[in-house]
Amino acid sequence: MDSAQYAELFLTESREHVSAMNHSLLELERGVGGDEPVSAIFRSVHTIKGMSATMGYGPVASLSHELESLLDGVRRGARVVDPPLMVLLFEASDLLERAVEAAVDGTLDSVDVGPLVARLRGDGARAPSDDEGGSDPDGTEWTVTAPPGDGLLVRVRLAPGTPLKGVRAYLVVQAAGKLGDVVACAPNLQALQAGDFDHDFAIRLVLPCAPDDVGEALRKAGDVAHVRVGEDVVESAPPRHATELTVADLAEGIVTASAGPADTSRRPRSVRIDLRRLDTLMNLIGELVITRGRLIQLAAAIDDPALHEAVSQASRLVADLQDEIMTSRMVPVWQVFDRFPRMVRDAAHSTNKTVEFVIEGKEVELDRSMLEEVGDPIVHLLRNAVDHGIETPEERLAMGKPAAGKLVLSATRDRSAVAIRVSDDGRGIDRELVLARARQGGLVDAAKAELTDDELVKIIARAGFSTAERVTALSGRGVGVDAVYNRVRSLGGTVDIRSAHGQGTTVTLRLPLTLAIVRSLLARIGDETYAMPMTHVRETVELKPTIVRNLKGREVLMVRDEVLPLVRLRTLVEFVGAAPRGREQVIVVELAEQRAGLVVDALIGQQEIVVKQFDGVRDGHALFSGATILGDGAPALIIDVSSLL
Amino acid sequence: MIRWSSLASSETILDRTAAARTLLFSAAGRVYGCDIESVREIIPYRRATRLPGAPGYVQGLINLRGTLVTVLDLGRRLDASREPVREGSIILAEHGARVVGIAVDEVMDVQAITEEPIATDAGEAARGLVRGLGRLDDGVVVLVDIHALVAHVLL
């Protein structure tokens, strides 16, 4: 494992800790959870400190060190939790996050932690909290029982995710051996070398001299998150597992619960897998699905019941395998949702609003890549709700509403889709205002008196449309709703907005469970096949001469009462070859409220396709969003509808 | 010289022996060589799916066991007036994490060749695609810098 992979692990772990930290900061601010939030923040900071020190990210380590010291003061009651402290802690959390990202990018020089470190230090009530001391900040996390015997007890915890733990532990023991005699260790040396321990182990060391530099010396072995020298303080360090796990138990996978705290025993057993490996699996299964199609085709031509039986069995297994792999790519939405409470809080603060933010359905799962894509649209919606939806406390009280606005983000799942809903009880969308703006912009008939919900969505989803009277730092630049709309559409989802004036707005995003497999329409130009995602296909019509008009030198299509621009795929892809035989077809494509007619030679049919990316070529067209592999093994390009409109 | 035409008919992973440094192949009537270290595999020529809008020396996409690979026509890259390769082999070269196919007429041999700085043919060299010349018993080969070729074409 090279340093880049360590850096990646560091980044993943640190992000999780920063996220957890933000969560606890919000609890601390609300004053819920007693001492637990402070302890939780402390643990996160402490872990980041250890990891960053190991990685040699000095500024990150020093920032977290100061933060840790301050938190220790809070924990001991020497520093009261007040608004200035919260501001400082939030700032520190943000800076820590930036510093972590910068450290991994190699741009740590651009992040100056100096001023904040000074402020943290200057906040007073600082108490020296050194790792190598009597009281241990997270004594509860030591899991092994101290080995009996004489000598100085030294507890060592390796950084989470340390690869080859056994080797690392062995190096630590060796480093200890250079200082003095290692007389005992727990677990025993074989288990240690085999990596058969949680993340910590303990040794007893007989030293010829004072134990001053033990911690420092052991840390040099690398991947050491924490070293503690000295006997356990009995009440603060109960071993987490009263029962020791043996290799045999692990091998049989029968250890489902230990006598430890409830939260650890309920945690499902899992392993970390490199995301690229999951992507590879997904690709392979896509491949297998394609091959299955081919196999079924070939078998159909052969009259052999046994062959048919085998093919259909293989086919079922492939379907099951596909389900399993899709499921393994699913992640709970909290992985993205957890950063929103902090964001909503900041947005509310900066607009002087009081917002009660609730997240429901955190555990609902969505395909990993889909979840990553949908994060930004949700941020837009939440910001819109805080900025434009929810009124100031004064306005709300005057209207007979509670002073605090309610903002709910929920995720629910049905058979084939996940619905993500952002709902507020604010002022709602002013239909009159929207209608007036729409009339001004010529978007609707001047005589139109009322807007239906669907029309409302279509109007506010238009690029640049905004009813906000002023532009704020958060939103109101008219880039919100249309960006959300287009992003969700490009993911194959739909957007629905329900709003009652004075009562609030609910925006629902419905998303397919996965991005990788898309229902598409296949069409032909000469001997070339192209795919078009069905989410963008409104209808198909035959290209009769009667429906084509020439408008100012450009071809247009008359479909019912609509005039649509006509795009010939042959021209677009610069096809040279025989003219089409028979009557051409038109695919009416749509994106948001825009439509166009795309002329193709012939339609092949609908099919589930596996989307694959390919390396872009310089000077190439931006016409394609990816490619897929057809039943005969040949690649086919997927047309990016947004490039047509 | 060992003819490798038989190899071209099956998917083969090359044996990277210490001495075998340069892969010799012909494209559009000339012999070229490239560093074997960047070659991952050689497969028989197959028709690629055309990539509309791409330059003429990009043949398109092929499906290599589920991965889409862009195939370039080396001969046409060096001289746009040449006929495109329509049979022969595709050399799959690694460029960083990416794999690129290079369509050639024939894969010929692997030889240890000493590179000599290029004196003539400045047009090709100027584009940074030619690394130098190599001397054979019966002539010279143009040594192509695969990485430069790929970096120049792909985004």
PDB file of C-alpha atoms in Angstrom, chain B:
ATOM      1  CA  MET B   1      12.972 -12.216 -38.120  1.00  0.00           C
ATOM      2  CA  ILE B   2      10.076 -14.064 -36.518  1.00  0.00           C
ATOM      3  CA  ARG B   3       6.792 -13.300 -38.156  1.00  0.00           C
ATOM      4  CA  TRP B   4       4.088 -12.793 -35.631  1.00  0.00           C
ATOM      5  CA  SER B   5       1.158 -12.886 -37.956  1.00  0.00           C
ATOM      6  CA  SER B   6      -0.039 -16.122 -36.391  1.00  0.00           C
ATOM      7  CA  LEU B   7      -0.140 -14.406 -33.045  1.00  0.00           C
ATOM      8  CA  ALA B   8      -2.479 -11.800 -34.335  1.00  0.00           C
ATOM      9  CA  SER B   9      -5.205 -14.360 -34.782  1.00  0.00           C
ATOM     10  CA  SER B  10      -5.654 -15.028 -31.086  1.00  0.00           C
ATOM     11  CA  GLU B  11      -5.819 -12.922 -27.978  1.00  0.00           C
ATOM     12  CA  THR B  12      -2.424 -13.094 -26.457  1.00  0.00           C
ATOM     13  CA  ILE B  13      -0.694 -11.555 -23.512  1.00  0.00           C
ATOM     14  CA  LEU B  14       2.840 -10.805 -24.513  1.00  0.00           C
ATOM     15  CA  ASP B  15       5.653 -12.405 -22.675  1.00  0.00           C
ATOM     16  CA  ARG B  16       7.726  -9.539 -21.413  1.00  0.00           C
ATOM     17  CA  THR B  17      11.202 -10.971 -21.399  1.00  0.00           C
ATOM     18  CA  ALA B  18      14.026  -8.735 -20.340  1.00  0.00           C
ATOM     19  CA  ALA B  19      15.618  -8.386 -23.759  1.00  0.00           C
ATOM     20  CA  ALA B  20      12.406  -7.777 -25.645  1.00  0.00           C
ATOM     21  CA  ARG B  21      11.998  -4.073 -25.423  1.00  0.00           C
ATOM     22  CA  THR B  22      10.592  -2.842 -28.694  1.00  0.00           C
ATOM     23  CA  LEU B  23       7.502  -4.150 -30.427  1.00  0.00           C
ATOM     24  CA  LEU B  24       7.822  -3.876 -34.183  1.00  0.00           C
ATOM     25  CA  PHE B  25       4.753  -3.519 -36.334  1.00  0.00           C
ATOM     26  CA  SER B  26       3.785  -2.204 -39.723  1.00  0.00           C
ATOM     27  CA  ALA B  27       1.198   0.403 -40.509  1.00  0.00           C
ATOM     28  CA  ALA B  28       0.449   1.841 -43.929  1.00  0.00           C
ATOM     29  CA  GLY B  29       3.506   0.241 -45.485  1.00  0.00           C
ATOM     30  CA  ARG B  30       6.085   1.364 -42.927  1.00  0.00           C
ATOM     31  CA  VAL B  31       7.690  -0.316 -39.961  1.00  0.00           C
ATOM     32  CA  TYR B  32       7.302   1.271 -36.570  1.00  0.00           C
ATOM     33  CA  GLY B  33       8.371   0.324 -33.106  1.00  0.00           C
ATOM     34  CA  CYS B  34       7.062   1.100 -29.656  1.00  0.00           C
ATOM     35  CA  ASP B  35       8.177   0.396 -26.133  1.00  0.00           C
ATOM     36  CA  ILE B  36       6.828  -3.000 -25.168  1.00  0.00           C
ATOM     37  CA  GLU B  37       6.411  -1.939 -21.555  1.00  0.00           C
ATOM     38  CA  SER B  38       3.366   0.085 -22.491  1.00  0.00           C
ATOM     39  CA  VAL B  39       1.784  -2.747 -24.480  1.00  0.00           C
ATOM     40  CA  ARG B  40      -0.739  -4.804 -22.581  1.00  0.00           C
ATOM     41  CA  GLU B  41      -2.169  -7.086 -25.177  1.00  0.00           C
ATOM     42  CA  ILE B  42      -2.614  -7.614 -28.901  1.00  0.00           C
ATOM     43  CA  ILE B  43      -5.950  -8.601 -30.368  1.00  0.00           C
ATOM     44  CA  PRO B  44      -7.103  -9.283 -33.925  1.00  0.00           C
ATOM     45  CA  TYR B  45      -8.510  -6.266 -35.724  1.00  0.00           C
ATOM     46  CA  ARG B  46     -12.181  -5.669 -35.165  1.00  0.00           C
ATOM     47  CA  ARG B  47     -14.389  -2.961 -36.494  1.00  0.00           C
ATOM     48  CA  ALA B  48     -14.947  -0.068 -34.127  1.00  0.00           C
ATOM     49  CA  THR B  49     -18.130   1.911 -33.564  1.00  0.00           C
ATOM     50  CA  ARG B  50     -17.551   5.240 -35.245  1.00  0.00           C
ATOM     51  CA  LEU B  51     -17.287   8.265 -32.966  1.00  0.00           C
ATOM     52  CA  PRO B  52     -18.938  11.115 -34.848  1.00  0.00           C
ATOM     53  CA  GLY B  53     -17.009  14.348 -34.735  1.00  0.00           C
ATOM     54  CA  ALA B  54     -13.721  12.742 -33.804  1.00  0.00           C
ATOM     55  CA  PRO B  55     -10.665  13.323 -36.010  1.00  0.00           C
ATOM     56  CA  GLY B  56     -10.130  10.934 -38.923  1.00  0.00           C
ATOM     57  CA  TYR B  57      -7.405   8.946 -37.201  1.00  0.00           C
ATOM     58  CA  VAL B  58      -9.816   7.920 -34.431  1.00  0.00           C
ATOM     59  CA  GLN B  59     -11.429   4.702 -35.582  1.00  0.00           C
ATOM     60  CA  GLY B  60     -13.929   4.655 -32.728  1.00  0.00           C
ATOM     61  CA  LEU B  61     -14.868   2.435 -29.811  1.00  0.00           C
ATOM     62  CA  ILE B  62     -14.469  -1.279 -29.363  1.00  0.00           C
ATOM     63  CA  ASN B  63     -15.740  -3.517 -26.586  1.00  0.00           C
ATOM     64  CA  LEU B  64     -12.840  -5.143 -24.803  1.00  0.00           C
ATOM     65  CA  ARG B  65     -14.449  -7.592 -22.371  1.00  0.00           C
ATOM     66  CA  GLY B  66     -16.942  -4.986 -21.246  1.00  0.00           C
ATOM     67  CA  THR B  67     -14.687  -1.953 -21.276  1.00  0.00           C
ATOM     68  CA  LEU B  68     -14.950   0.629 -24.005  1.00  0.00           C
ATOM     69  CA  VAL B  69     -11.614   1.263 -25.645  1.00  0.00           C
ATOM     70  CA  THR B  70     -10.874   4.030 -28.109  1.00  0.00           C
ATOM     71  CA  VAL B  71      -9.002   2.812 -31.187  1.00  0.00           C
ATOM     72  CA  LEU B  72      -6.584   5.075 -33.061  1.00  0.00           C
ATOM     73  CA  ASP B  73      -5.190   4.560 -36.525  1.00  0.00           C
ATOM     74  CA  LEU B  74      -1.481   5.187 -36.211  1.00  0.00           C
ATOM     75  CA  GLY B  75      -0.798   5.420 -39.927  1.00  0.00           C
ATOM     76  CA  ARG B  76      -3.473   8.058 -40.391  1.00  0.00           C
ATOM     77  CA  ARG B  77      -2.311   9.929 -37.333  1.00  0.00           C
ATOM     78  CA  LEU B  78       1.120  10.314 -38.885  1.00  0.00           C
ATOM     79  CA  ASP B  79      -0.180  10.919 -42.386  1.00  0.00           C
ATOM     80  CA  ALA B  80      -3.843  11.762 -42.888  1.00  0.00           C
ATOM     81  CA  SER B  81      -3.776  10.798 -46.575  1.00  0.00           C
ATOM     82  CA  ARG B  82      -3.197   7.118 -45.819  1.00  0.00           C
ATOM     83  CA  GLU B  83      -5.830   4.466 -46.138  1.00  0.00           C
ATOM     84  CA  PRO B  84      -7.409   3.487 -42.830  1.00  0.00           C
ATOM     85  CA  VAL B  85      -6.404   0.130 -41.348  1.00  0.00           C
ATOM     86  CA  ARG B  86      -9.232  -2.353 -41.943  1.00  0.00           C
ATOM     87  CA  GLU B  87      -7.557  -5.613 -41.033  1.00  0.00           C
ATOM     88  CA  GLY B  88      -4.577  -6.751 -39.024  1.00  0.00           C
ATOM     89  CA  SER B  89      -4.251  -6.210 -35.304  1.00  0.00           C
ATOM     90  CA  ILE B  90      -5.036  -3.824 -32.535  1.00  0.00           C
ATOM     91  CA  ILE B  91      -2.259  -3.148 -30.062  1.00  0.00           C
ATOM     92  CA  LEU B  92      -3.728  -2.354 -26.656  1.00  0.00           C
ATOM     93  CA  ALA B  93      -1.453   0.090 -24.931  1.00  0.00           C
ATOM     94  CA  GLU B  94      -1.614   1.313 -21.377  1.00  0.00           C
ATOM     95  CA  HIS B  95      -1.444   4.991 -20.771  1.00  0.00           C
ATOM     96  CA  GLY B  96      -1.770   5.692 -17.082  1.00  0.00           C
ATOM     97  CA  ALA B  97      -4.978   4.048 -15.974  1.00  0.00           C
ATOM     98  CA  ARG B  98      -6.393   4.089 -19.481  1.00  0.00           C
ATOM     99  CA  VAL B  99      -6.144   1.575 -22.263  1.00  0.00           C
ATOM    100  CA  VAL B 100      -6.037   2.678 -25.855  1.00  0.00           C
ATOM    101  CA  GLY B 101      -6.132   0.590 -29.002  1.00  0.00           C
ATOM    102  CA  ILE B 102      -3.800   1.230 -31.908  1.00  0.00           C
ATOM    103  CA  ALA B 103      -4.840  -0.310 -35.191  1.00  0.00           C
ATOM    104  CA  VAL B 104      -1.886  -1.607 -37.210  1.00  0.00           C
ATOM    105  CA  ASP B 105      -1.526  -3.783 -40.301  1.00  0.00           C
ATOM    106  CA  GLU B 106       0.733  -6.373 -38.824  1.00  0.00           C
ATOM    107  CA  VAL B 107       2.565  -7.082 -35.582  1.00  0.00           C
ATOM    108  CA  MET B 108       5.980  -8.359 -36.549  1.00  0.00           C
ATOM    109  CA  ASP B 109       8.549  -8.925 -33.854  1.00  0.00           C
ATOM    110  CA  VAL B 110       9.945  -7.949 -30.520  1.00  0.00           C
ATOM    111  CA  GLN B 111      13.580  -6.869 -30.527  1.00  0.00           C
ATOM    112  CA  ALA B 112      16.016  -5.092 -28.280  1.00  0.00           C
ATOM    113  CA  ILE B 113      16.666  -1.929 -30.201  1.00  0.00           C
ATOM    114  CA  THR B 114      18.894   0.974 -29.333  1.00  0.00           C
ATOM    115  CA  GLU B 115      17.261   4.278 -29.820  1.00  0.00           C
ATOM    116  CA  GLU B 116      18.992   6.891 -31.936  1.00  0.00           C
ATOM    117  CA  PRO B 117      18.051  10.525 -31.991  1.00  0.00           C
ATOM    118  CA  ILE B 118      16.050  11.469 -35.016  1.00  0.00           C
ATOM    119  CA  ALA B 119      17.664  13.625 -37.656  1.00  0.00           C
ATOM    120  CA  THR B 120      15.119  13.758 -40.454  1.00  0.00           C
ATOM    121  CA  ASP B 121      11.347  13.650 -40.576  1.00  0.00           C
ATOM    122  CA  ALA B 122      11.098  16.718 -38.373  1.00  0.00           C
ATOM    123  CA  GLY B 123       7.399  17.070 -39.199  1.00  0.00           C
ATOM    124  CA  GLU B 124       6.474  14.010 -37.208  1.00  0.00           C
ATOM    125  CA  ALA B 125       9.032  14.622 -34.528  1.00  0.00           C
ATOM    126  CA  ALA B 126       7.764  18.152 -34.046  1.00  0.00           C
ATOM    127  CA  ARG B 127       4.431  16.757 -32.995  1.00  0.00           C
ATOM    128  CA  GLY B 128       6.249  14.871 -30.300  1.00  0.00           C
ATOM    129  CA  LEU B 129       4.966  11.511 -31.441  1.00  0.00           C
ATOM    130  CA  VAL B 130       8.215  10.091 -32.681  1.00  0.00           C
ATOM    131  CA  ARG B 131      10.826   9.339 -30.088  1.00  0.00           C
ATOM    132  CA  GLY B 132      13.676   8.444 -32.358  1.00  0.00           C
ATOM    133  CA  LEU B 133      14.900   5.871 -34.838  1.00  0.00           C
ATOM    134  CA  GLY B 134      15.990   2.318 -34.339  1.00  0.00           C
ATOM    135  CA  ARG B 135      18.388   0.427 -36.544  1.00  0.00           C
ATOM    136  CA  LEU B 136      17.524  -3.069 -37.788  1.00  0.00           C
ATOM    137  CA  ASP B 137      19.586  -5.493 -39.863  1.00  0.00           C
ATOM    138  CA  ASP B 138      17.570  -4.567 -42.911  1.00  0.00           C
ATOM    139  CA  GLY B 139      16.597  -0.969 -42.339  1.00  0.00           C
ATOM    140  CA  VAL B 140      15.404   1.581 -39.836  1.00  0.00           C
ATOM    141  CA  VAL B 141      12.232   1.791 -37.779  1.00  0.00           C
ATOM    142  CA  VAL B 142      10.488   4.859 -36.472  1.00  0.00           C
ATOM    143  CA  LEU B 143      10.049   4.593 -32.719  1.00  0.00           C
ATOM    144  CA  VAL B 144       6.671   5.925 -31.652  1.00  0.00           C
ATOM    145  CA  ASP B 145       6.015   7.454 -28.247  1.00  0.00           C
ATOM    146  CA  ILE B 146       2.721   5.805 -27.315  1.00  0.00           C
ATOM    147  CA  HIS B 147       2.118   8.049 -24.326  1.00  0.00           C
ATOM    148  CA  ALA B 148       2.558  11.207 -26.344  1.00  0.00           C
ATOM    149  CA  LEU B 149       0.286   9.806 -29.039  1.00  0.00           C
ATOM    150  CA  VAL B 150      -2.455   8.999 -26.551  1.00  0.00           C
ATOM    151  CA  ALA B 151      -2.094  12.165 -24.498  1.00  0.00           C
ATOM    152  CA  HIS B 152      -2.445  14.096 -27.708  1.00  0.00           C
ATOM    153  CA  VAL B 153      -5.688  12.458 -28.724  1.00  0.00           C
ATOM    154  CA  LEU B 154      -7.639  11.753 -25.549  1.00  0.00           C
ATOM    155  CA  LEU B 155      -9.010  14.412 -23.277  1.00  0.00           C
TER     156      LEU B 155
END
